[in-house]
């Protein structure tokens, strides 16, 4: 079978295990069904997620020019606490930013390897956690907009990481911790003005990934440096494909690459 198209992050469906799909130009590739099979990936050229041109991909699937101009890559995406849409002040495109930022957000605790704090839109649950390869997660606070969630996250960052250790996540080195107890401990760090957003809910969301074999050592495949790769797929976790011999391919990290996939 041959597939080709522009890489975008995999579409996920929560289940036991999670189901993964790659939405290519003419095809919808069911990635779970490819487990145990030999796959060849070839980088043909690039196709920026915004302008569609064959320019070097800079970040987030965009060429350098688009990365510094499109609203989808404005700095509030990475740093929610800088959001100013609630004040009617734009970074790049007020209408886009108001639609994106002025909606319910959550601050969560998730464990992909160690415990981390993060912010996302309410509608991104559970997608956000699956994309990070989290094993389990809980909601700490639910806010009215992105700014408020960002303020809470910044306060918590002094006490807990906001990064995912992808190597440990892929090796399945997952800390066992009582997230509800942690949530209770972190509650005191929420700034007083935002304390009304604390969510006294004890739900734990847990995730099971389709992995036949976890790697002992992890080696990252970078198609910009190595345009051809062939290997046997043994797992999918987060936004990664895990191959035999510990080679891992970050699908999301290759957004905007135009590839051919032969199975
Ligand atoms: Zn572009």
CSV table of C-alpha atoms and ligand atoms in Angstrom, one decimal:
chain,number,residue,atom,x,y,z
A,1,UNK,CA,0.0,0.0,0.0
A,2,UNK,CA,1.2,3.5,-0.8
A,3,UNK,CA,0.1,6.7,0.8
A,4,UNK,CA,1.3,10.2,0.4
A,5,UNK,CA,0.4,13.6,1.7
A,6,UNK,CA,1.2,16.5,4.1
A,7,UNK,CA,1.8,15.4,7.7
A,8,UNK,CA,-0.5,16.8,10.3
A,9,UNK,CA,-0.8,15.6,13.8
A,10,UNK,CA,-2.6,12.2,14.2
A,11,UNK,CA,-6.3,12.2,14.9
A,12,UNK,CA,-7.0,10.2,18.0
A,13,UNK,CA,-10.0,8.4,19.4
A,14,UNK,CA,-10.1,7.5,23.0
A,15,UNK,CA,-10.6,3.7,23.6
A,16,UNK,CA,-8.8,0.7,25.0
A,17,UNK,CA,-6.4,1.1,23.4
A,18,UNK,CA,-6.5,4.6,21.9
A,19,UNK,CA,-7.0,4.6,18.1
A,20,UNK,CA,-4.8,6.7,15.8
A,21,UNK,CA,-5.4,7.9,12.3
A,22,UNK,CA,-3.3,9.9,9.9
A,23,UNK,CA,-5.2,12.1,7.6
A,24,UNK,CA,-3.3,12.2,4.3
A,25,UNK,CA,-4.3,13.8,1.0
A,26,UNK,CA,-6.5,11.1,-0.4
A,27,UNK,CA,-6.4,8.6,2.4
A,28,UNK,CA,-7.1,8.1,6.0
A,29,UNK,CA,-4.4,5.8,7.4
A,30,UNK,CA,-5.5,3.6,10.3
A,31,UNK,CA,-2.2,3.5,12.2
A,32,UNK,CA,-3.2,0.9,14.7
A,33,UNK,CA,-3.7,-1.6,11.9
A,34,UNK,CA,-0.1,-1.1,10.8
A,35,UNK,CA,1.4,-2.4,14.1
A,36,UNK,CA,3.9,-5.2,13.5
A,37,UNK,CA,4.3,-4.2,9.8
A,38,UNK,CA,7.4,-2.9,8.0
A,39,UNK,CA,6.9,0.8,7.0
A,40,UNK,CA,9.0,3.0,4.7
A,41,UNK,CA,8.7,6.8,5.0
A,42,UNK,CA,10.2,9.1,2.4
A,43,UNK,CA,10.3,12.9,2.7
A,44,UNK,CA,9.4,14.2,-0.7
A,45,UNK,CA,9.2,18.0,-0.1
A,46,UNK,CA,7.5,20.4,2.3
A,47,UNK,CA,4.1,22.0,2.3
A,48,UNK,CA,3.7,24.8,4.9
A,49,UNK,CA,0.4,24.3,6.9
A,50,UNK,CA,-0.6,27.9,6.1
A,51,UNK,CA,0.8,29.0,2.7
A,52,UNK,CA,1.2,25.5,1.2
A,53,UNK,CA,4.5,26.4,-0.3
A,54,UNK,CA,7.6,24.2,-0.4
A,55,UNK,CA,9.6,26.2,2.1
A,56,UNK,CA,11.7,24.9,4.9
A,57,UNK,CA,9.5,24.1,7.9
A,58,UNK,CA,10.4,26.4,10.7
A,59,UNK,CA,8.1,25.5,13.7
A,60,UNK,CA,4.7,24.1,14.3
A,61,UNK,CA,4.4,23.1,10.6
A,62,UNK,CA,4.8,26.6,9.3
A,63,UNK,CA,7.5,28.2,7.2
A,64,UNK,CA,9.4,31.0,8.9
A,65,UNK,CA,7.3,33.8,7.3
A,66,UNK,CA,4.0,32.1,8.3
A,67,UNK,CA,5.2,31.2,11.8
A,68,UNK,CA,5.8,34.9,12.5
A,69,UNK,CA,2.5,36.1,11.0
A,70,UNK,CA,-0.4,33.6,11.4
A,71,UNK,CA,-2.6,34.0,14.5
A,72,UNK,CA,-2.3,30.2,15.1
A,73,UNK,CA,1.3,30.7,16.1
A,74,UNK,CA,1.0,33.8,18.3
A,75,UNK,CA,2.9,33.8,21.6
A,76,UNK,CA,-0.3,33.3,23.7
A,77,UNK,CA,-0.4,29.7,22.3
A,78,UNK,CA,2.7,28.8,24.2
A,79,UNK,CA,2.4,31.3,27.0
A,80,UNK,CA,-1.3,31.6,28.0
A,81,UNK,CA,-0.5,34.1,30.7
A,82,UNK,CA,0.3,36.7,28.0
A,83,UNK,CA,-3.2,36.5,26.6
A,84,UNK,CA,-4.8,39.9,26.2
A,85,UNK,CA,-7.9,39.0,24.2
A,86,UNK,CA,-10.1,39.6,27.3
A,87,UNK,CA,-8.8,43.2,27.3
A,88,UNK,CA,-9.6,43.7,23.7
A,89,UNK,CA,-5.9,43.9,22.8
A,90,UNK,CA,-4.6,41.8,19.9
A,91,UNK,CA,-1.3,40.1,19.4
A,92,UNK,CA,-1.9,39.4,15.7
A,93,UNK,CA,-5.6,39.1,14.9
A,94,UNK,CA,-8.1,40.1,17.6
A,95,UNK,CA,-11.1,38.3,16.2
A,96,UNK,CA,-9.2,35.0,15.9
A,97,UNK,CA,-7.7,35.4,19.4
A,98,UNK,CA,-11.0,36.3,21.0
A,99,UNK,CA,-12.6,33.2,19.5
A,100,UNK,CA,-9.7,31.0,20.6
A,101,UNK,CA,-8.9,32.5,24.0
A,102,UNK,CA,-12.3,33.7,25.4
A,103,UNK,CA,-13.7,30.2,26.0
A,104,UNK,CA,-13.5,27.8,28.9
A,105,UNK,CA,-10.0,26.5,29.6
A,106,UNK,CA,-8.6,24.1,32.1
A,107,UNK,CA,-5.5,23.8,34.2
A,108,UNK,CA,-4.6,20.1,34.6
A,109,UNK,CA,-2.2,17.8,36.2
A,110,UNK,CA,-1.0,14.9,34.0
A,111,UNK,CA,1.5,12.1,34.3
A,112,UNK,CA,3.3,11.0,31.2
A,113,UNK,CA,6.5,10.3,33.1
A,114,UNK,CA,6.6,12.7,36.0
A,115,UNK,CA,3.8,14.9,37.2
A,116,UNK,CA,3.3,18.1,35.1
A,117,UNK,CA,0.9,21.1,34.9
A,118,UNK,CA,-0.6,22.3,31.7
A,119,UNK,CA,-3.3,24.5,30.2
A,120,UNK,CA,-5.7,23.7,27.4
A,121,UNK,CA,-9.1,24.6,26.1
A,122,UNK,CA,-11.9,22.5,27.6
A,123,UNK,CA,-12.8,21.2,24.2
A,124,UNK,CA,-9.3,19.7,23.9
A,125,UNK,CA,-10.0,17.1,26.6
A,126,UNK,CA,-8.9,14.3,26.4
A,127,UNK,CA,-7.1,15.0,23.0
A,128,UNK,CA,-4.4,17.1,24.7
A,129,UNK,CA,-3.5,14.4,27.2
A,130,UNK,CA,-3.4,11.7,24.5
A,131,UNK,CA,-1.1,13.9,22.4
A,132,UNK,CA,1.3,14.2,25.3
A,133,UNK,CA,1.3,10.4,25.9
A,134,UNK,CA,-0.1,10.9,29.4
A,135,UNK,CA,-1.0,7.8,31.4
A,136,UNK,CA,-3.4,9.6,33.6
A,137,UNK,CA,-4.6,13.1,34.3
A,138,UNK,CA,-7.0,15.2,36.4
A,139,UNK,CA,-8.5,18.7,36.1
A,140,UNK,CA,-7.3,21.2,38.7
A,141,UNK,CA,-9.2,24.3,37.6
A,142,UNK,CA,-11.7,25.4,35.1
A,143,UNK,CA,-11.6,29.0,34.0
A,144,UNK,CA,-13.6,31.3,31.8
A,145,UNK,CA,-10.7,32.2,29.5
A,146,UNK,CA,-7.1,31.5,28.5
A,147,UNK,CA,-5.5,34.3,30.5
A,148,UNK,CA,-6.9,33.1,33.9
A,149,UNK,CA,-5.7,29.5,33.2
A,150,UNK,CA,-2.3,30.9,32.3
A,151,UNK,CA,-2.0,32.8,35.6
A,152,UNK,CA,-2.7,29.7,37.6
A,153,UNK,CA,-0.2,27.7,35.5
A,154,UNK,CA,2.5,30.2,36.1
A,155,UNK,CA,1.9,30.1,39.9
A,156,UNK,CA,2.1,26.3,39.8
A,157,UNK,CA,5.3,26.2,37.7
A,158,UNK,CA,7.3,27.1,40.7
A,159,UNK,CA,6.3,23.8,42.3
A,160,UNK,CA,5.9,21.4,39.4
A,161,UNK,CA,7.2,21.0,35.9
A,162,UNK,CA,5.3,22.1,32.8
A,163,UNK,CA,7.3,19.9,30.4
A,164,UNK,CA,6.8,16.4,29.2
A,165,UNK,CA,10.0,14.2,29.3
A,166,UNK,CA,9.3,12.4,26.0
A,167,UNK,CA,12.1,9.9,26.4
A,168,UNK,CA,10.8,8.6,29.7
A,169,UNK,CA,7.2,8.8,28.3
A,170,UNK,CA,8.2,6.6,25.4
A,171,UNK,CA,10.1,4.1,27.6
A,172,UNK,CA,7.0,4.0,29.7
A,173,UNK,CA,8.7,5.1,32.9
A,174,UNK,CA,5.7,6.4,34.6
A,175,UNK,CA,5.6,7.7,38.1
A,176,UNK,CA,2.8,6.3,40.2
A,177,UNK,CA,1.3,9.0,42.3
A,178,UNK,CA,-2.1,9.9,43.8
A,179,UNK,CA,-3.2,12.8,41.6
A,180,UNK,CA,-6.1,13.7,43.8
A,181,UNK,CA,-3.8,14.0,46.8
A,182,UNK,CA,-1.4,16.1,44.6
A,183,UNK,CA,-4.3,18.3,43.5
A,184,UNK,CA,-5.1,19.0,47.1
A,185,UNK,CA,-1.5,19.9,47.8
A,186,UNK,CA,-1.3,22.2,44.8
A,187,UNK,CA,-4.5,24.0,45.5
A,188,UNK,CA,-2.8,26.3,48.0
A,189,UNK,CA,-0.6,27.7,45.2
A,190,UNK,CA,-3.5,29.0,43.1
A,191,UNK,CA,-3.5,32.8,43.4
A,192,UNK,CA,-6.4,34.1,45.5
A,193,UNK,CA,-8.0,35.9,42.7
A,194,UNK,CA,-8.2,32.7,40.7
A,195,UNK,CA,-9.1,30.4,43.6
A,196,UNK,CA,-12.8,30.4,42.6
A,197,UNK,CA,-11.8,28.4,39.5
A,198,UNK,CA,-10.5,25.4,41.5
A,199,UNK,CA,-12.5,22.3,40.5
A,200,UNK,CA,-13.2,20.1,43.5
A,201,UNK,CA,-13.7,17.0,41.3
A,202,UNK,CA,-12.0,13.7,41.9
A,203,UNK,CA,-12.2,12.2,38.4
A,204,UNK,CA,-9.0,10.6,37.1
A,205,UNK,CA,-8.8,10.1,33.3
A,206,UNK,CA,-6.5,7.2,32.3
A,207,UNK,CA,-5.2,6.2,28.9
A,208,UNK,CA,-4.0,3.0,27.3
A,209,UNK,CA,-1.7,3.1,24.2
A,210,UNK,CA,-1.3,0.6,21.4
A,211,UNK,CA,2.3,-0.5,22.1
A,212,UNK,CA,3.6,-4.0,21.5
A,213,UNK,CA,7.0,-3.3,22.8
A,214,UNK,CA,8.5,-0.3,24.7
A,215,UNK,CA,12.0,0.8,23.7
A,216,UNK,CA,14.9,0.5,26.2
A,217,UNK,CA,16.8,3.3,24.4
A,218,UNK,CA,15.2,6.0,22.3
A,219,UNK,CA,16.7,7.4,19.1
A,220,UNK,CA,14.8,10.1,17.3
A,221,UNK,CA,14.1,10.0,13.6
A,222,UNK,CA,14.5,13.4,11.9
A,223,UNK,CA,13.3,13.4,8.3
A,224,UNK,CA,15.0,16.7,7.6
A,225,UNK,CA,18.3,15.0,8.2
A,226,UNK,CA,17.4,11.5,7.0
A,227,UNK,CA,14.8,11.7,4.3
A,228,UNK,CA,14.4,7.9,4.0
A,229,UNK,CA,13.6,5.5,6.7
A,230,UNK,CA,12.4,1.9,7.0
A,231,UNK,CA,11.4,0.0,10.1
A,232,UNK,CA,8.9,-2.2,11.8
A,233,UNK,CA,6.2,-0.3,13.8
A,234,UNK,CA,5.9,-1.6,17.3
A,235,UNK,CA,3.9,1.1,19.0
A,236,UNK,CA,2.1,4.4,19.0
A,237,UNK,CA,2.1,6.7,22.0
A,238,UNK,CA,1.5,10.4,22.3
A,239,UNK,CA,2.1,11.7,18.8
A,240,UNK,CA,5.0,9.2,18.3
A,241,UNK,CA,5.5,6.1,16.2
A,242,UNK,CA,7.7,3.7,17.9
A,243,UNK,CA,9.8,1.4,15.7
A,244,UNK,CA,11.9,-1.7,16.5
A,245,UNK,CA,15.4,-0.8,17.8
A,246,UNK,CA,14.0,2.2,19.7
A,247,UNK,CA,13.7,4.5,16.8
A,248,UNK,CA,10.9,7.0,17.4
A,249,UNK,CA,9.2,9.3,15.0
A,250,UNK,CA,7.5,12.4,16.3
A,251,UNK,CA,4.6,12.8,13.8
A,252,UNK,CA,3.5,16.2,15.2
A,253,UNK,CA,7.1,17.4,15.0
A,254,UNK,CA,6.9,16.7,11.2
A,255,UNK,CA,3.8,18.7,10.5
A,256,UNK,CA,4.2,20.4,7.1
A,257,UNK,CA,6.5,17.7,5.7
A,258,UNK,CA,5.1,16.0,2.6
A,259,UNK,CA,5.8,12.3,2.7
A,260,UNK,CA,5.3,9.0,1.0
A,261,UNK,CA,4.5,6.1,3.3
A,262,UNK,CA,4.9,2.5,1.9
A,263,UNK,CA,3.6,-0.4,3.9
B,1,LIG,ZN1,4.1,29.4,4.9
